CSV table of C-alpha atoms and ligand atoms in Angstrom, one decimal:
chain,number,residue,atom,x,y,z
K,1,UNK,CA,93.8,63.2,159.6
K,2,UNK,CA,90.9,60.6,159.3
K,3,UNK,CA,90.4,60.6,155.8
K,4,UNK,CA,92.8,61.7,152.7
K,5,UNK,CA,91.0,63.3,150.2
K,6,UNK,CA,93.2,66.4,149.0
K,7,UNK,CA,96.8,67.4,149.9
K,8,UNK,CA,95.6,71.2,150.9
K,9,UNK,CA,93.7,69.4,154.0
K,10,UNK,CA,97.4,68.8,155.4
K,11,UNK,CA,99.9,71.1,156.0
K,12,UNK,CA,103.6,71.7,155.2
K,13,UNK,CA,104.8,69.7,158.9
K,14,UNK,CA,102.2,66.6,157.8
K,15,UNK,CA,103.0,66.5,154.3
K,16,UNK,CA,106.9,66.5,155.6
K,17,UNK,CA,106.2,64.0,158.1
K,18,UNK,CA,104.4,61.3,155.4
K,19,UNK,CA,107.3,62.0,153.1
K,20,UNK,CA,110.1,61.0,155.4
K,21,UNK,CA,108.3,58.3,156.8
K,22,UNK,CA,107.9,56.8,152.8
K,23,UNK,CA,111.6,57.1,152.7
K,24,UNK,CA,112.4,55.3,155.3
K,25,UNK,CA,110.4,52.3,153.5
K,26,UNK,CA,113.1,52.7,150.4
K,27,UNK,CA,116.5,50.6,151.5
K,28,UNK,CA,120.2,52.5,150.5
K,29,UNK,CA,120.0,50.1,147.7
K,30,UNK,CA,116.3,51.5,146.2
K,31,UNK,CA,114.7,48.2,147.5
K,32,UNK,CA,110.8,48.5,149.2
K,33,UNK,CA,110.8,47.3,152.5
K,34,UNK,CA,108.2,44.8,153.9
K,35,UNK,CA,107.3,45.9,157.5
K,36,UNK,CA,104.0,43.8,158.4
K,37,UNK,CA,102.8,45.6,161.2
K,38,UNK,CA,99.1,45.9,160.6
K,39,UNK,CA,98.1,41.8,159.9
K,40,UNK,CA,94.4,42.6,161.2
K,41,UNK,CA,93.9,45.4,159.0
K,42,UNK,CA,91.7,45.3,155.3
K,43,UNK,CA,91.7,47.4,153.1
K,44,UNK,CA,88.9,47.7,149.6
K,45,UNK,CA,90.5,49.5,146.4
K,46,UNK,CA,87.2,50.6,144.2
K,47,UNK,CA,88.3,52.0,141.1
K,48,UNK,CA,85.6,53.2,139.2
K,49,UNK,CA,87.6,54.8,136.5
K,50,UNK,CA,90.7,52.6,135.2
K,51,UNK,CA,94.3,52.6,136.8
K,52,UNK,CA,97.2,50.8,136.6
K,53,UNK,CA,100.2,52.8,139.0
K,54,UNK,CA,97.4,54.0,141.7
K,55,UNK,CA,96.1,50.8,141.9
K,56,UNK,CA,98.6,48.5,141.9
K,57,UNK,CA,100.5,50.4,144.1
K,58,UNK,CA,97.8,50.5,146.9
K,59,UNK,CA,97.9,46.4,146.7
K,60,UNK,CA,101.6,46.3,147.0
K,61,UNK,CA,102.1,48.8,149.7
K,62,UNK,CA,98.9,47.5,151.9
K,63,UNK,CA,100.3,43.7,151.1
K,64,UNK,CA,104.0,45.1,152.6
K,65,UNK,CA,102.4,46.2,155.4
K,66,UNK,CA,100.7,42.8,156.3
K,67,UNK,CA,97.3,44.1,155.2
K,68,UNK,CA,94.9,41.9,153.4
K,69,UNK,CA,93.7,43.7,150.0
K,70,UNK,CA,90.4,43.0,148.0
K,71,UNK,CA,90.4,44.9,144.6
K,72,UNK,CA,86.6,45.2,143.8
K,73,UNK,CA,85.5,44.9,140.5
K,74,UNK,CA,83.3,47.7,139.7
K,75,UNK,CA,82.3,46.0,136.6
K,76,UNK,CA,81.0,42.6,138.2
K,77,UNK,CA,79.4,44.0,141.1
K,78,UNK,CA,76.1,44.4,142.1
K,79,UNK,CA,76.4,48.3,141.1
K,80,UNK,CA,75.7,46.9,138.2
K,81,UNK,CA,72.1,45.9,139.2
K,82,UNK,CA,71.8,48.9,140.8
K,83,UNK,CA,73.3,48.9,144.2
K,84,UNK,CA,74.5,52.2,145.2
K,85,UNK,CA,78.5,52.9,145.8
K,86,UNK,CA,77.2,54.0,149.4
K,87,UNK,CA,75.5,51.1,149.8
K,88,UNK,CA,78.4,48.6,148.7
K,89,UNK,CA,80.7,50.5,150.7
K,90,UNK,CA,78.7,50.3,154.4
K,91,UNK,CA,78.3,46.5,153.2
K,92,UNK,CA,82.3,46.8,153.3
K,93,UNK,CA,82.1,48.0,156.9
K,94,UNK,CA,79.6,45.6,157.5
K,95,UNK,CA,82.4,43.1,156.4
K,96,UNK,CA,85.2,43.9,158.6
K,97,UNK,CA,87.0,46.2,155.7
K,98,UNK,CA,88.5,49.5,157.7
K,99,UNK,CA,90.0,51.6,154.5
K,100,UNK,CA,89.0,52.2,151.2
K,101,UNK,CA,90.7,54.1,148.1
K,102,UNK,CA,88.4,55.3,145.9
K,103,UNK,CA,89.2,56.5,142.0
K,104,UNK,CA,85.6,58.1,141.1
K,105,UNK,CA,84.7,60.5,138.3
K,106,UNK,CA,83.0,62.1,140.5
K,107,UNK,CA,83.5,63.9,144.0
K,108,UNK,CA,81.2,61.3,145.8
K,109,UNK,CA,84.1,60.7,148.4
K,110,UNK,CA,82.8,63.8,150.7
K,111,UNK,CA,79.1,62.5,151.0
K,112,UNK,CA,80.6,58.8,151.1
K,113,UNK,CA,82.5,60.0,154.4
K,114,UNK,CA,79.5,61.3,155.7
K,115,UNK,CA,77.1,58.8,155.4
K,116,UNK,CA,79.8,56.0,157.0
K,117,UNK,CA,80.5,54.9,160.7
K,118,UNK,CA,83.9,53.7,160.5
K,119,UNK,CA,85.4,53.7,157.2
K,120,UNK,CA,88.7,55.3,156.7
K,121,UNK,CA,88.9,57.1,152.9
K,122,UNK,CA,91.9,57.6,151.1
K,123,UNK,CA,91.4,59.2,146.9
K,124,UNK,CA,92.6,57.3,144.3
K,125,UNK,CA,91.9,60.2,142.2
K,126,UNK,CA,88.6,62.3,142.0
K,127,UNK,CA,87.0,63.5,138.6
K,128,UNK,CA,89.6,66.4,138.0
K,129,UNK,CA,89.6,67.8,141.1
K,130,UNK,CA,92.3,66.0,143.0
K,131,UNK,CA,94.7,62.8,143.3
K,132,UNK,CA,96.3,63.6,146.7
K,133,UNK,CA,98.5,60.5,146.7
K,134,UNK,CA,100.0,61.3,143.5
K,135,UNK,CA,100.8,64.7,144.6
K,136,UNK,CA,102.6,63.0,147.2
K,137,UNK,CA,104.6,60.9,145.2
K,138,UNK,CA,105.9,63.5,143.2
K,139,UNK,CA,106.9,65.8,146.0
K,140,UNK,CA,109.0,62.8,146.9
K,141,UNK,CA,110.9,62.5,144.0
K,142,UNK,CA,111.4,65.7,143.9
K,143,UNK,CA,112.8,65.9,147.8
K,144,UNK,CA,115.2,63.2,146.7
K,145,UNK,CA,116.2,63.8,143.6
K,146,UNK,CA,116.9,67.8,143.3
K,147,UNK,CA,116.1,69.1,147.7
K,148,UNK,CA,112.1,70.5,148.2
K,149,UNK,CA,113.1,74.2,147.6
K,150,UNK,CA,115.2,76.3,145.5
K,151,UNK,CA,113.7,74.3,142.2
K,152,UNK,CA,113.0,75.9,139.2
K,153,UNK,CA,110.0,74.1,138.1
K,154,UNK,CA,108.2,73.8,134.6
K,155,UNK,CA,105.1,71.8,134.2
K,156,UNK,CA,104.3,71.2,130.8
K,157,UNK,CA,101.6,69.5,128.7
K,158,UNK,CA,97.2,69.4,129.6
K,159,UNK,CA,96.9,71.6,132.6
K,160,UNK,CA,93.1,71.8,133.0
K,161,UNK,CA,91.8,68.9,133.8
K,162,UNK,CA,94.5,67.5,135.6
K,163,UNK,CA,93.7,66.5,138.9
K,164,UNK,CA,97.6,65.5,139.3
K,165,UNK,CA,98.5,69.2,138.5
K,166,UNK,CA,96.2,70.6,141.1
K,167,UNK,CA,97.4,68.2,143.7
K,168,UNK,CA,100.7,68.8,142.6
K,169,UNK,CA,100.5,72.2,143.1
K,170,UNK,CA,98.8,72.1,146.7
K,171,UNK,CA,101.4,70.4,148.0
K,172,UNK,CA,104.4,72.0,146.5
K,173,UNK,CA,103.3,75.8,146.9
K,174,UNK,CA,104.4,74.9,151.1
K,175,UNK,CA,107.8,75.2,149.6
K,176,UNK,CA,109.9,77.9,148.2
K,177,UNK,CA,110.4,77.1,144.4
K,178,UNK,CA,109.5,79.1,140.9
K,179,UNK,CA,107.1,78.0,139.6
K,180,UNK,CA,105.8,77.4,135.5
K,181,UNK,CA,103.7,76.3,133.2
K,182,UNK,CA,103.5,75.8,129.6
K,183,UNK,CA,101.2,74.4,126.9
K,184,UNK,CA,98.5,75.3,124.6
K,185,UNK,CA,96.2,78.2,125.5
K,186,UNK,CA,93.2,76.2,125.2
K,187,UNK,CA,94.1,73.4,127.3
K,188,UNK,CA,95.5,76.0,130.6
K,189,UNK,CA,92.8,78.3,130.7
K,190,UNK,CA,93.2,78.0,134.5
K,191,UNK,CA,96.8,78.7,134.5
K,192,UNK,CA,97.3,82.0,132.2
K,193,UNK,CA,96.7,84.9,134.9
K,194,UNK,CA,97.4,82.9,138.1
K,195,UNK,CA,99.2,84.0,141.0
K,196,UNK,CA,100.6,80.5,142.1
K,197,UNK,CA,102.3,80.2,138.9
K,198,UNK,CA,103.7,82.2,135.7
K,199,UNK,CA,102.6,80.6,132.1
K,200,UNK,CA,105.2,80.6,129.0
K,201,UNK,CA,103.7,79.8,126.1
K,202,UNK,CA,106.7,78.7,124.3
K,203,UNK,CA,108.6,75.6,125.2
K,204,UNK,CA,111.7,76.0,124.1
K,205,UNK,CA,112.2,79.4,126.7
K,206,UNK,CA,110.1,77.6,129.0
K,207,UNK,CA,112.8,74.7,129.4
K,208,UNK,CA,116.0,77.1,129.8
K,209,UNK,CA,117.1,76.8,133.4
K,210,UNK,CA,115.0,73.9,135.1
K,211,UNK,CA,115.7,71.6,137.8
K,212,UNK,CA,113.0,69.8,137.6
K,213,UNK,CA,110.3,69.4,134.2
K,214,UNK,CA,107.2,67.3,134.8
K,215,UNK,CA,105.3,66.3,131.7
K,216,UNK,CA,101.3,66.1,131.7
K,217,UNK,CA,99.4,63.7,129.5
K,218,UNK,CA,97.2,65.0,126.4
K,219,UNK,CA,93.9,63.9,128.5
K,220,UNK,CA,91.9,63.3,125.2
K,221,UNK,CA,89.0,61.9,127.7
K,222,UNK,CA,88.4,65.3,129.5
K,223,UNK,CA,88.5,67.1,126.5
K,224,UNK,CA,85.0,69.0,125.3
K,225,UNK,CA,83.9,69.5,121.9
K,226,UNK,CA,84.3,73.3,122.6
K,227,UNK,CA,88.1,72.8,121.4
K,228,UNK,CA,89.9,71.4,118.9
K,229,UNK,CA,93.3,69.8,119.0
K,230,UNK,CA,95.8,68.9,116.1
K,231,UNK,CA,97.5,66.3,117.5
K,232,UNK,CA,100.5,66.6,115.1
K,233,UNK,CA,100.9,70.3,115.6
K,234,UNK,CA,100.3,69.7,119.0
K,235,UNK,CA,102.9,67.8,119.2
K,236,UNK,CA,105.6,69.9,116.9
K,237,UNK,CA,104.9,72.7,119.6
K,238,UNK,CA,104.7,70.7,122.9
K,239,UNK,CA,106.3,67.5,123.3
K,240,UNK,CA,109.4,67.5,125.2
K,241,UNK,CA,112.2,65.8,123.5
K,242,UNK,CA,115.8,65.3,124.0
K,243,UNK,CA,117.3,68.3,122.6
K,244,UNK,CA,115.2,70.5,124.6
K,245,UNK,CA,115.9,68.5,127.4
K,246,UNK,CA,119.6,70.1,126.8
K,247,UNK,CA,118.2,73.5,126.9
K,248,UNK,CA,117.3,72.6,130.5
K,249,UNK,CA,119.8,72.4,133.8
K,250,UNK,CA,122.7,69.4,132.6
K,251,UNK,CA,120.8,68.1,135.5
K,252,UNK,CA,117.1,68.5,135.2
K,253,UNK,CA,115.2,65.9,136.3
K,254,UNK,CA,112.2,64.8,134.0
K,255,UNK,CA,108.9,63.9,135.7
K,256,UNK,CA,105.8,62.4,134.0
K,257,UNK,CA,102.9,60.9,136.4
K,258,UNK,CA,101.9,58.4,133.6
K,259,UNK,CA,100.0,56.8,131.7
K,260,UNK,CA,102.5,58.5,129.1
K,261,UNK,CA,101.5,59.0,125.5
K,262,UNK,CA,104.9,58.6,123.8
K,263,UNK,CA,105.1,60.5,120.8
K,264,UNK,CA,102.8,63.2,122.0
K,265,UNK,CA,103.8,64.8,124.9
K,266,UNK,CA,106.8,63.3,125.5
K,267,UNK,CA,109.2,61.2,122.8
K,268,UNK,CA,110.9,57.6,123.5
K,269,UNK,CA,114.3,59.8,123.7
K,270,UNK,CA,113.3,61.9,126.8
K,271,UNK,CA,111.6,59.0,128.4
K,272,UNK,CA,114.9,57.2,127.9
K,273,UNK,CA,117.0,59.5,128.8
K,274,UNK,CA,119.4,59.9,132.1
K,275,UNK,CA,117.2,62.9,133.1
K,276,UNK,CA,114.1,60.7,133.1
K,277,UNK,CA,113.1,59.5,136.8
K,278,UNK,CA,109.6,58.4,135.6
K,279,UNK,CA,110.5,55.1,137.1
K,280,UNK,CA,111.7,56.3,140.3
K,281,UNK,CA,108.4,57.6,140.5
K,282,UNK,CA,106.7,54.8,140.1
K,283,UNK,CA,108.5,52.9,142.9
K,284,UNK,CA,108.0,55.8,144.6
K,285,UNK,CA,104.4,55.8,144.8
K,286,UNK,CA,104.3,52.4,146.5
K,287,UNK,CA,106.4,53.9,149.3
K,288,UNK,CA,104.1,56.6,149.8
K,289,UNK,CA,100.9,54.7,150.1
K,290,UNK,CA,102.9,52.3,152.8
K,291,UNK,CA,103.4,56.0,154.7
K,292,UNK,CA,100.3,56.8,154.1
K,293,UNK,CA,98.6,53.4,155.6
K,294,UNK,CA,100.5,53.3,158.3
K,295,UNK,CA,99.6,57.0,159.2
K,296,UNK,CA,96.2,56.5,158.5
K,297,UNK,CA,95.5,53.6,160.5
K,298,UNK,CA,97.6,54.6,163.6
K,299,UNK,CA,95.1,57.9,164.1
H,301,CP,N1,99.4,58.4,137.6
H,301,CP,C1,98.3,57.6,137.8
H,301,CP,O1,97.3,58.0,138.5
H,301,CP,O2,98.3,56.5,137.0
H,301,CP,P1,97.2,55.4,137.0
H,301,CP,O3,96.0,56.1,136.3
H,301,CP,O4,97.8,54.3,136.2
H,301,CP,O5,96.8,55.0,138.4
C-alpha cells in the first residue's frame, strides 16, 4: 500500500480497515476530529482538472492531521512555460514534499510513480478511469447509513465516463449487495450486458425497493459528438425527484457524489429531502482522506 491509485489494488480487509479507521475521526456528535500526529509531514495537492469536494477535503483532512498543505496552482506554474508535471513533481521531492494527490485528465500517475524516488501518490481522480477516494467515501456512507451488505442498490444518471461509478463499483462488489443501473442507453454502453450489475432502463421500476440510490452527474464535458442528448427529455426520463423517491424503501438513502446539476439529474426536492445524505457525504470524505494519510504515511 505505497501509493493509492484505484480501489481494486486493495482488498475487502484494507478497504474495511481505512473505513473504520475514517470513522473513528467522526465524534458521536458528527464533529471531524483534529488528531495532529504527523507535524513533519507535507503534502502537494496538483489538480489539473477543477475540484472543489476532492480538493478541499485533502487540505482539511492533511491540516487535521498536523500536516502542512501547499495547493499548486497548475495555472501559474511553470507547466505553463513548459516544465513537465514529472519534472515539477521530483522538484517537490526535491523540496521536502512526501505526498501528492493528483486530479489529471490523464492516467500519468503510473509513469509519475515510476520515475520518482520517494514520493507517496494518492488520485484525486484520473481521466475516467478512476477516483479511488471517492469510492471510499461512498462505501462509507453507505456502511453507516444502511450496513455494507444486504443493499439493494440503484445507480442512476451518466454511467460511462464516470470514474466515481467505476470506483464505486470496485470497492462495493467485495460486499454482498444487488446491484443496478439505470439511464439512457447511450450514455451506459458499458453497463447493459454486464455481469457485475443488471441495467433497467426505466426509472420509475428501477427505484421500487432500494436502500440506497446514488445519482450521477450529466458529464456534458466527457461527452463526444457521436451522441446527442436532449437535455429536457433527458431529464423528463431521468432525473430523480421526490415522488419517485416514494417509490423507493420509506428509507432509501439518496447519494449524489457532486458537483450536482439540479434540475437535471436530480431536482431541488430530492436534494432536500430527508432521504438525501449528500451532505453526509461530503463530511464524509474529509474523514476518509484523514484515514487515508494516516495509512499512507505510517507504511
Ligand atoms: N465528487 C468530486 O470529485 O467532487 P469535486 O470534483 O468537487 O472534487
Amino acid at each position: 500500500m505505497n501509493h493509492l491509485v484505484a480501489l481494486k489494488d486493495l482488498n475487502k480487509e484494507e478497504i474495511i480497515e481505512l473505513l473504520e479507521l475514517a470513522e473513528k475521526f467522526i465524534d458521536h456528535e458528527g464533529k471531524i476530529l483534529k488528531d495532529p500526529i504527523f507535524p513533519d509531514k507535507k503534502i502537494v495537492n496538483i489538480f489539473c482538472e477543477p475540484s472543489t469536494r476532492t480538493k478541499t477535503s485533502f487540505e482539511i483532512a492533511a491540516k487535521n492531521l498536523g500536516c502542512e498543505v501547499i495547493n499548486f496552482d497548475y495555472n501559474f506554474s511553470s507547466i505553463i512555460k513548459g516544465e513537465t508535471l514529472l519534472d515539477t513533481i521530483i522538484s517537490f521531492e526535491e523540496m521536502g514534499i512526501d505526498l501528492c494527490v493528483l486530479r489529471h485528465t490523464d492516467s500519468v500517475i503510473h509513469n509519475l510513480i515510476e520515475d520518482t524516488k520517494k514520493m507517496i501518490f494518492i488520485s484525486g481522480g484520473e481521466g475516467a478511469i478512476s477516483h479511488p477516494t471517492q469510492g471510499l467515501l461512498d462505501l462509507m456512507t453507505i456502511k453507516s447509513k444502511k450496513g455494507i451488505e444486504n443493499n439493494n442498490i440503484l445507480v442512476a444518471g451518466h454511467l460511462d465516463h464516470s470514474r466515481v461509478f467505476k470506483s464505486f463499483l470496485e470497492g462495493i462488489t467485495n460486499f454482498k449487495n444487488n446491484i443496478t443501473v439505470c439511464g439512457h442507453k447511450d450514455l451506459c454502453k458499458e453497463y447493459l450486458d454486464s455481469s457485475l450489475v443488471s441495467f433497467e432502463p426505466d426509472l420509475e421500476k428501477a427505484v421500487r425497493d432500494k436502500d440506497v440510490i446514488m445519482g450521477l452527474r450529466i458529464q456534458k464535458e466527457r461527452i463526444n459528438e457521436d451522441i446527442t442528448i436532449n437535455i429536457d427529455e433527458y431529464s423528463k426520463n431521468y432525473q430523480i425527484n421526490s415522488e419517485l423517491l416514494k417509490l423507493a424503501n420509506p428509507d432509501c438513502i439518496l447519494m449524489h457524489p457532486g458537483p450536482v446539476n439540479k434540475g437535471i439529474e436530480l431536482s431541488q426536492n430530492a436534494y432536500d429531502s430527508e432521504n438525501s445524505v449528500i451532505n453526509d457525504q461530503v463530511k464524509n470524505g474529509v474523514a476518509v482522506r484523514m484515514a487515508i494519510l494516516t495509512k499512507y504515511f505510517s507504511t
